[in-house]
Amino acid sequence: MASSDGILCRTHPIIALEVLDYPEQLLVTGIKTGECPVCPVSRHDLGDPACVCGFREMEEVLQAMDILNQGLGAMAFKKACEDAGIKPIQNPFWIKLPFVNIFRSIAPDILHQLYQGIIKHVSGWLKLACGEAEIDARCRRLPPNHNLRLFMKGISHLSCVSGTEHNQISCFLLGIILDVCLANSLSPVRLVRAVRGILDFLYIAQFLIHSDETLDDLDNALQLFHDNKGIFLDLDIQQGFNLPKLHFLSHYRRAIVLYKTTNNYNTEYMEHLHINLAKDAYHSTNRKDEFSQMTTWLER
């Protein structure tokens, strides 16, 4: 590979990060659905912030995958993979790559984990807690301004909400629930604190510069949510919080320390390419034999 000064160097690229949505994380790591692709915490403890473990043992996984090469049979291989916490997969692409720890390389994702994940969940919970009619009425009462998008028809009717729309909703979500009346005359204090904790986490996680103080604020915001999330149980909205994307928020601090700020590994950049490289290209075709036409359109 040629360096900036024109000298040819022998290089050895390594995989440092995998920027993926949750289903893709499971596909790459071989972890079962409903479990954390980073740490070996039980799927039944995902909602407990105290149950956050270290990374999965890469050496144990490699030893399990080597069972077939030793000629010990399929049943022994399946049992070893089960003990290692993975599905019985053979020859994943990373098994022979040097310096790769696939579990350590799973990175946070602001778009899918926060905007399309947790914020989507919280918005749905608030609709159930406050009532869709009340939420929509409060959205319509927001004063006109140049900084917020106004949803004059409310937000309860929205379907296939994009990450951009969830970002816009996050800007006023806390304001429209401050004095809301809850069922059974419950106080909205815990509801407001839980939503504030998630929103604080959302915005602190996107800081372009971090320090020990900001990372402490990140942890405190997440803890604020966990301390007050019981309001959703009391309102019979949730039966538990064993959500993989919610659990992954506990790994954000460690990921930021290892791989720096989250703008370096956000799938939003790649998702935006769908518009330029797929959607626009498809719209230029006659919808018949579209792949060759899309290729021609992209090569122009």
PDB file of C-alpha atoms in Angstrom, residues 10-16 97-98:
ATOM      1  CA  ARG A  10       3.612  -3.913   3.465  1.00  0.00           C
ATOM      2  CA  THR A  11       0.384  -3.610   5.432  1.00  0.00           C
ATOM      3  CA  HIS A  12      -1.761  -5.985   7.455  1.00  0.00           C
ATOM      4  CA  PRO A  13      -5.313  -4.574   7.776  1.00  0.00           C
ATOM      5  CA  ILE A  14      -7.253  -5.772  10.801  1.00  0.00           C
ATOM      6  CA  ILE A  15     -10.937  -5.638  11.685  1.00  0.00           C
ATOM      7  CA  ALA A  16     -11.366  -3.200  14.538  1.00  0.00           C
ATOM      8  CA  LEU A  97      -8.146 -13.243  10.826  1.00  0.00           C
ATOM      9  CA  PRO A  98      -5.277 -12.030  13.039  1.00  0.00           C
TER      10      PRO A  98
END
